[in-house]
mmCIF file of C-alpha atoms in Angstrom:
data_model
loop_
_atom_site.group_PDB
_atom_site.id
_atom_site.type_symbol
_atom_site.label_atom_id
_atom_site.label_comp_id
_atom_site.label_asym_id
_atom_site.label_seq_id
_atom_site.Cartn_x
_atom_site.Cartn_y
_atom_site.Cartn_z
ATOM 1 C CA UNK C 1163 8.548 -4.464 -19.632
ATOM 2 C CA UNK C 1164 4.834 -4.797 -20.480
ATOM 3 C CA UNK C 1165 2.409 -5.470 -17.685
ATOM 4 C CA UNK C 1166 1.820 -9.231 -17.396
ATOM 5 C CA UNK C 1167 -1.894 -9.161 -16.689
ATOM 6 C CA UNK C 1168 -5.064 -7.729 -18.131
ATOM 7 C CA UNK C 1169 -6.481 -4.383 -17.125
ATOM 8 C CA UNK C 1170 -9.365 -4.807 -14.723
ATOM 9 C CA UNK C 1171 -12.545 -3.114 -15.936
ATOM 10 C CA UNK C 1172 -13.420 -0.200 -13.677
ATOM 11 C CA UNK C 1173 -17.063 0.778 -14.164
ATOM 12 C CA UNK C 1174 -17.198 2.555 -10.810
ATOM 13 C CA UNK C 1175 -13.861 3.984 -9.787
ATOM 14 C CA UNK C 1176 -12.944 4.729 -6.183
ATOM 15 C CA UNK C 1177 -13.810 8.379 -5.611
ATOM 16 C CA UNK C 1178 -13.468 10.581 -2.588
ATOM 17 C CA UNK C 1179 -9.971 9.496 -1.583
ATOM 18 C CA UNK C 1180 -8.913 13.121 -1.222
ATOM 19 C CA UNK C 1181 -11.367 15.269 0.697
ATOM 20 C CA UNK C 1182 -9.887 18.541 -0.566
ATOM 21 C CA UNK C 1183 -8.299 19.555 -3.862
ATOM 22 C CA UNK C 1184 -4.556 18.904 -3.743
ATOM 23 C CA UNK C 1185 -2.110 21.768 -4.075
ATOM 24 C CA UNK C 1186 0.987 21.424 -6.252
ATOM 25 C CA UNK C 1187 4.508 22.370 -5.310
ATOM 26 C CA UNK C 1188 8.132 21.224 -5.105
ATOM 27 C CA UNK C 1189 9.523 19.067 -2.322
ATOM 28 C CA UNK C 1190 12.214 20.923 -0.413
ATOM 29 C CA UNK C 1191 13.051 18.255 2.182
ATOM 30 C CA UNK C 1192 11.572 15.388 4.168
ATOM 31 C CA UNK C 1193 12.963 15.121 7.689
ATOM 32 C CA UNK C 1194 12.330 13.610 11.113
ATOM 33 C CA UNK C 1195 10.185 11.002 9.292
ATOM 34 C CA UNK C 1196 6.913 12.888 9.639
ATOM 35 C CA UNK C 1197 7.754 16.363 8.275
ATOM 36 C CA UNK C 1198 8.099 17.602 4.714
ATOM 37 C CA UNK C 1199 8.816 21.146 3.581
ATOM 38 C CA UNK C 1200 7.147 21.997 0.283
ATOM 39 C CA UNK C 1201 7.344 25.152 -1.823
ATOM 40 C CA UNK C 1202 3.886 25.616 -3.281
ATOM 41 C CA UNK C 1203 3.446 26.956 -6.810
ATOM 42 C CA UNK C 1204 2.343 30.205 -5.166
ATOM 43 C CA UNK C 1205 5.870 30.572 -3.748
ATOM 44 C CA UNK C 1206 4.790 29.920 -0.164
ATOM 45 C CA UNK C 1207 6.886 27.377 1.740
ATOM 46 C CA UNK C 1208 4.799 25.181 4.045
ATOM 47 C CA UNK C 1209 5.499 22.231 6.347
ATOM 48 C CA UNK C 1210 3.297 19.191 5.709
ATOM 49 C CA UNK C 1211 2.673 16.057 7.712
ATOM 50 C CA UNK C 1212 4.317 13.057 6.013
ATOM 51 C CA UNK C 1213 2.184 9.990 6.895
ATOM 52 C CA UNK C 1214 4.803 7.373 6.082
ATOM 53 C CA UNK C 1215 7.005 5.557 8.592
ATOM 54 C CA UNK C 1216 9.245 3.966 5.937
ATOM 55 C CA UNK C 1217 12.559 5.181 4.586
ATOM 56 C CA UNK C 1218 10.838 6.413 1.383
ATOM 57 C CA UNK C 1219 13.946 5.639 -0.658
ATOM 58 C CA UNK C 1220 13.571 7.246 -4.083
ATOM 59 C CA UNK C 1221 10.267 8.842 -3.057
ATOM 60 C CA UNK C 1222 11.322 12.007 -1.288
ATOM 61 C CA UNK C 1223 14.125 13.628 -3.228
ATOM 62 C CA UNK C 1224 14.387 17.443 -3.146
ATOM 63 C CA UNK C 1225 12.944 18.908 -6.318
ATOM 64 C CA UNK C 1226 10.288 16.220 -6.844
ATOM 65 C CA UNK C 1227 6.824 17.527 -7.662
ATOM 66 C CA UNK C 1228 4.754 17.329 -4.485
ATOM 67 C CA UNK C 1229 1.003 17.290 -3.970
ATOM 68 C CA UNK C 1230 -0.342 18.258 -0.560
ATOM 69 C CA UNK C 1231 -3.852 18.237 0.858
ATOM 70 C CA UNK C 1232 -4.886 21.217 2.987
ATOM 71 C CA UNK C 1233 -7.010 20.786 6.075
ATOM 72 C CA UNK C 1234 -8.672 23.129 8.523
ATOM 73 C CA UNK C 1235 -8.924 20.835 11.536
ATOM 74 C CA UNK C 1236 -8.159 23.074 14.544
ATOM 75 C CA UNK C 1237 -6.741 20.073 16.434
ATOM 76 C CA UNK C 1238 -3.965 19.576 13.893
ATOM 77 C CA UNK C 1239 -0.736 21.518 14.202
ATOM 78 C CA UNK C 1240 0.216 20.981 10.563
ATOM 79 C CA UNK C 1241 -2.355 22.253 8.083
ATOM 80 C CA UNK C 1242 -1.171 20.165 5.125
ATOM 81 C CA UNK C 1243 -0.604 16.471 4.385
ATOM 82 C CA UNK C 1244 1.868 15.186 1.791
ATOM 83 C CA UNK C 1245 -0.137 12.819 -0.422
ATOM 84 C CA UNK C 1246 1.686 12.287 -3.720
ATOM 85 C CA UNK C 1247 4.994 12.992 -5.408
ATOM 86 C CA UNK C 1248 6.228 12.765 -8.982
ATOM 87 C CA UNK C 1249 9.851 11.870 -9.625
ATOM 88 C CA UNK C 1250 12.064 13.165 -12.426
ATOM 89 C CA UNK C 1251 10.511 10.581 -14.797
ATOM 90 C CA UNK C 1252 7.085 12.025 -13.875
ATOM 91 C CA UNK C 1253 6.075 8.703 -12.331
ATOM 92 C CA UNK C 1254 3.389 9.026 -9.669
ATOM 93 C CA UNK C 1255 4.105 7.782 -6.135
ATOM 94 C CA UNK C 1256 1.570 7.582 -3.321
ATOM 95 C CA UNK C 1257 3.408 8.393 -0.106
ATOM 96 C CA UNK C 1258 0.429 8.367 2.277
ATOM 97 C CA UNK C 1259 0.421 4.735 3.411
ATOM 98 C CA UNK C 1260 -2.803 5.294 5.361
ATOM 99 C CA UNK C 1261 -4.709 5.132 2.070
ATOM 100 C CA UNK C 1262 -3.679 1.586 1.129
ATOM 101 C CA UNK C 1263 -6.454 -0.225 2.998
ATOM 102 C CA UNK C 1264 -9.100 2.197 1.753
ATOM 103 C CA UNK C 1265 -8.021 1.637 -1.844
ATOM 104 C CA UNK C 1266 -8.089 -2.139 -1.428
ATOM 105 C CA UNK C 1267 -11.429 -2.100 0.394
ATOM 106 C CA UNK C 1268 -13.021 -0.092 -2.403
ATOM 107 C CA UNK C 1269 -11.669 -2.555 -4.967
ATOM 108 C CA UNK C 1270 -13.037 -5.498 -2.971
ATOM 109 C CA UNK C 1271 -16.449 -3.864 -2.741
ATOM 110 C CA UNK C 1272 -16.505 -3.288 -6.489
ATOM 111 C CA UNK C 1273 -15.283 -6.776 -7.388
ATOM 112 C CA UNK C 1274 -12.095 -5.470 -9.005
ATOM 113 C CA UNK C 1275 -9.819 -8.211 -7.614
ATOM 114 C CA UNK C 1276 -10.640 -11.374 -9.604
ATOM 115 C CA UNK C 1277 -8.558 -13.574 -7.290
ATOM 116 C CA UNK C 1278 -10.928 -12.688 -4.446
ATOM 117 C CA UNK C 1279 -14.423 -13.193 -5.898
ATOM 118 C CA UNK C 1280 -17.922 -13.627 -4.479
ATOM 119 C CA UNK C 1281 -17.441 -11.581 -1.301
ATOM 120 C CA UNK C 1282 -20.478 -11.331 0.948
ATOM 121 C CA UNK C 1283 -18.880 -9.562 3.922
ATOM 122 C CA UNK C 1284 -15.752 -7.494 4.609
ATOM 123 C CA UNK C 1285 -14.611 -7.180 8.236
ATOM 124 C CA UNK C 1286 -11.683 -4.928 9.153
ATOM 125 C CA UNK C 1287 -9.078 -5.208 11.918
ATOM 126 C CA UNK C 1288 -10.290 -8.570 13.242
ATOM 127 C CA UNK C 1289 -8.184 -10.214 15.947
ATOM 128 C CA UNK C 1290 -6.532 -13.432 14.810
ATOM 129 C CA UNK C 1291 -3.434 -15.585 15.093
ATOM 130 C CA UNK C 1292 -1.313 -16.365 18.117
ATOM 131 C CA UNK C 1293 0.735 -13.143 18.331
ATOM 132 C CA UNK C 1294 -2.091 -10.720 19.235
ATOM 133 C CA UNK C 1295 -2.489 -9.497 15.659
ATOM 134 C CA UNK C 1296 -5.330 -7.872 13.734
ATOM 135 C CA UNK C 1297 -5.925 -8.899 10.141
ATOM 136 C CA UNK C 1298 -6.452 -6.012 7.710
ATOM 137 C CA UNK C 1299 -9.474 -7.744 6.172
ATOM 138 C CA UNK C 1300 -11.385 -10.912 6.990
ATOM 139 C CA UNK C 1301 -13.468 -11.729 3.923
ATOM 140 C CA UNK C 1302 -16.494 -14.000 3.964
ATOM 141 C CA UNK C 1303 -17.463 -15.431 0.581
ATOM 142 C CA UNK C 1304 -20.875 -16.552 -0.657
ATOM 143 C CA UNK C 1305 -19.909 -20.197 -0.094
ATOM 144 C CA UNK C 1306 -19.084 -19.325 3.578
ATOM 145 C CA UNK C 1307 -15.355 -19.774 3.018
ATOM 146 C CA UNK C 1308 -13.004 -17.216 4.615
ATOM 147 C CA UNK C 1309 -10.011 -15.255 3.355
ATOM 148 C CA UNK C 1310 -7.518 -13.647 5.726
ATOM 149 C CA UNK C 1311 -6.059 -10.704 3.794
ATOM 150 C CA UNK C 1312 -3.063 -8.600 4.758
ATOM 151 C CA UNK C 1313 -2.178 -5.485 2.722
ATOM 152 C CA UNK C 1314 1.308 -4.056 2.190
ATOM 153 C CA UNK C 1315 2.130 -0.787 0.422
ATOM 154 C CA UNK C 1316 4.983 -0.871 -2.115
ATOM 155 C CA UNK C 1317 6.851 2.227 -3.306
ATOM 156 C CA UNK C 1318 10.507 1.095 -3.380
ATOM 157 C CA UNK C 1319 11.750 0.832 -6.969
ATOM 158 C CA UNK C 1320 15.018 -0.843 -7.931
ATOM 159 C CA UNK C 1321 17.445 1.563 -9.644
ATOM 160 C CA UNK C 1322 16.953 1.728 -13.431
ATOM 161 C CA UNK C 1323 14.368 -1.046 -13.253
ATOM 162 C CA UNK C 1324 10.617 -1.622 -13.105
ATOM 163 C CA UNK C 1325 11.059 -4.019 -10.171
ATOM 164 C CA UNK C 1326 9.479 -3.048 -6.863
ATOM 165 C CA UNK C 1327 10.604 -4.291 -3.468
ATOM 166 C CA UNK C 1328 8.979 -4.829 -0.082
ATOM 167 C CA UNK C 1329 9.926 -3.900 2.585
ATOM 168 C CA UNK C 1330 12.091 -0.799 2.251
ATOM 169 C CA UNK C 1331 13.622 -1.401 5.684
ATOM 170 C CA UNK C 1332 13.774 -4.322 8.121
ATOM 171 C CA UNK C 1333 10.201 -4.893 9.309
ATOM 172 C CA UNK C 1334 9.510 -7.097 12.322
ATOM 173 C CA UNK C 1335 5.814 -6.298 11.837
ATOM 174 C CA UNK C 1336 5.905 -7.817 8.341
ATOM 175 C CA UNK C 1337 7.696 -10.867 9.789
ATOM 176 C CA UNK C 1338 4.841 -11.313 12.257
ATOM 177 C CA UNK C 1339 2.191 -11.067 9.551
ATOM 178 C CA UNK C 1340 3.882 -13.815 7.535
ATOM 179 C CA UNK C 1341 3.943 -16.054 10.585
ATOM 180 C CA UNK C 1342 0.298 -15.296 11.378
ATOM 181 C CA UNK C 1343 -0.856 -16.143 7.851
ATOM 182 C CA UNK C 1344 0.994 -19.438 8.068
ATOM 183 C CA UNK C 1345 -0.715 -20.072 11.399
ATOM 184 C CA UNK C 1346 -4.120 -19.544 9.734
ATOM 185 C CA UNK C 1347 -3.464 -22.425 7.348
ATOM 186 C CA UNK C 1348 -2.099 -24.586 10.148
ATOM 187 C CA UNK C 1349 -5.198 -24.114 12.323
ATOM 188 C CA UNK C 1350 -8.046 -26.645 11.911
ATOM 189 C CA UNK C 1351 -11.293 -25.050 10.771
ATOM 190 C CA UNK C 1352 -14.777 -26.196 9.836
ATOM 191 C CA UNK C 1353 -14.750 -23.717 6.943
ATOM 192 C CA UNK C 1354 -12.350 -23.488 3.985
ATOM 193 C CA UNK C 1355 -9.760 -20.776 4.643
ATOM 194 C CA UNK C 1356 -7.321 -18.846 2.484
ATOM 195 C CA UNK C 1357 -4.410 -16.703 3.652
ATOM 196 C CA UNK C 1358 -3.399 -13.900 1.287
ATOM 197 C CA UNK C 1359 -0.781 -11.168 1.276
ATOM 198 C CA UNK C 1360 -1.613 -8.363 -1.170
ATOM 199 C CA UNK C 1361 1.051 -5.867 -2.194
ATOM 200 C CA UNK C 1362 -0.514 -2.583 -3.288
ATOM 201 C CA UNK C 1363 1.922 -0.798 -5.583
ATOM 202 C CA UNK C 1364 1.530 2.971 -5.370
ATOM 203 C CA UNK C 1365 4.294 3.736 -7.871
ATOM 204 C CA UNK C 1366 3.523 3.920 -11.584
ATOM 205 C CA UNK C 1367 7.094 2.967 -12.521
ATOM 206 C CA UNK C 1368 6.835 -0.497 -10.926
ATOM 207 C CA UNK C 1369 5.517 -3.443 -12.968
ATOM 208 C CA UNK C 1370 6.534 -6.429 -10.812
ATOM 209 C CA UNK C 1371 7.146 -7.046 -7.109
ATOM 210 C CA UNK C 1372 9.661 -9.099 -5.136
ATOM 211 C CA UNK C 1373 10.654 -9.521 -1.486
ATOM 212 C CA UNK C 1374 13.610 -7.256 -0.679
ATOM 213 C CA UNK C 1375 16.120 -9.988 0.159
ATOM 214 C CA UNK C 1376 18.982 -7.485 0.142
ATOM 215 C CA UNK C 1377 17.223 -5.345 2.770
ATOM 216 C CA UNK C 1378 15.371 -7.866 4.947
ATOM 217 C CA UNK C 1379 16.554 -11.439 4.300
ATOM 218 C CA UNK C 1380 14.476 -12.740 7.216
ATOM 219 C CA UNK C 1381 11.301 -11.449 5.575
ATOM 220 C CA UNK C 1382 12.242 -13.007 2.235
ATOM 221 C CA UNK C 1383 12.865 -16.340 3.973
ATOM 222 C CA UNK C 1384 9.477 -16.159 5.714
ATOM 223 C CA UNK C 1385 7.749 -15.347 2.410
ATOM 224 C CA UNK C 1386 9.329 -18.387 0.780
ATOM 225 C CA UNK C 1387 8.253 -20.586 3.686
ATOM 226 C CA UNK C 1388 4.734 -19.147 3.691
ATOM 227 C CA UNK C 1389 4.377 -19.617 -0.065
ATOM 228 C CA UNK C 1390 5.440 -23.251 0.216
ATOM 229 C CA UNK C 1391 2.741 -23.799 2.868
ATOM 230 C CA UNK C 1392 -0.021 -22.316 0.728
ATOM 231 C CA UNK C 1393 -0.098 -18.623 1.631
ATOM 232 C CA UNK C 1394 -0.975 -16.681 -1.532
ATOM 233 C CA UNK C 1395 0.896 -13.574 -2.647
ATOM 234 C CA UNK C 1396 -0.792 -11.047 -4.929
ATOM 235 C CA UNK C 1397 0.391 -7.708 -6.297
ATOM 236 C CA UNK C 1398 -1.682 -4.951 -7.867
ATOM 237 C CA UNK C 1399 -0.698 -1.552 -9.176
ATOM 238 C CA UNK C 1400 -2.762 1.631 -9.166
ATOM 239 C CA UNK C 1401 -3.830 4.334 -11.548
ATOM 240 C CA UNK C 1402 -2.941 7.604 -9.896
ATOM 241 C CA UNK C 1403 -3.235 11.345 -10.314
ATOM 242 C CA UNK C 1404 -3.907 14.395 -8.163
ATOM 243 C CA UNK C 1405 -7.628 13.584 -8.099
ATOM 244 C CA UNK C 1406 -7.788 9.872 -7.379
ATOM 245 C CA UNK C 1407 -6.060 6.531 -6.773
ATOM 246 C CA UNK C 1408 -7.646 3.199 -7.659
ATOM 247 C CA UNK C 1409 -6.550 -0.372 -8.293
ATOM 248 C CA UNK C 1410 -5.658 -1.080 -11.912
ATOM 249 C CA UNK C 1411 -3.762 -4.262 -12.857
ATOM 250 C CA UNK C 1412 -2.474 -7.447 -11.303
ATOM 251 C CA UNK C 1413 1.319 -7.654 -11.433
ATOM 252 C CA UNK C 1414 3.745 -10.536 -11.264
ATOM 253 C CA UNK C 1415 5.019 -11.408 -7.803
ATOM 254 C CA UNK C 1416 8.439 -13.009 -8.148
ATOM 255 C CA UNK C 1417 10.710 -14.717 -5.651
#
């Protein structure tokens, strides 16, 4: 399926995502959620930190090409971090979910998200809502309007399809964020306010995104309710390789 939206011009791509050159190898196994054994191309087998709390379905199969970042921090027990994998179709998958907000923030700063224009200030982790939450980004626009923006990382691909799903497991945290965004629109304000959920797709085989009704029906129900109340749902994919990740195209978000 062709991508449904135009490619965003990228005059100044996000650089510096990886602090060190990534090393290539083969994934041996991911286990205990936060550990991954990788056989480097040198033949050395190392254990890397896997910064992903999800199930990583279809993203951590033995034999996948793995890219790890070395580090020399004496405080860290594991001297490598699993950053990227490539599946048997050679599709790139970003498995380090900690990068999602940095990728989105860079795109916001560079004006690469047309649906969120004219930003004058970007605040991170601001307290909001009625469930003691922190919004990923509170955007102030040049007309003084506000946008409450939550970011979700998508890597779950439907079998033999370009459809991506979120979440990949039941997520009470995602339920809360839907409720909080609805609360934003239900709260009187002197300034115009938007509430936006942005799905960042770090999987080059995915070209459209949908709530995972078959995995978390409660989340899908909350998304439908939030959408009907005016919460906006956006999806963007990324260009990815062992040197960089940056936002690329807007994708269709389908119910």
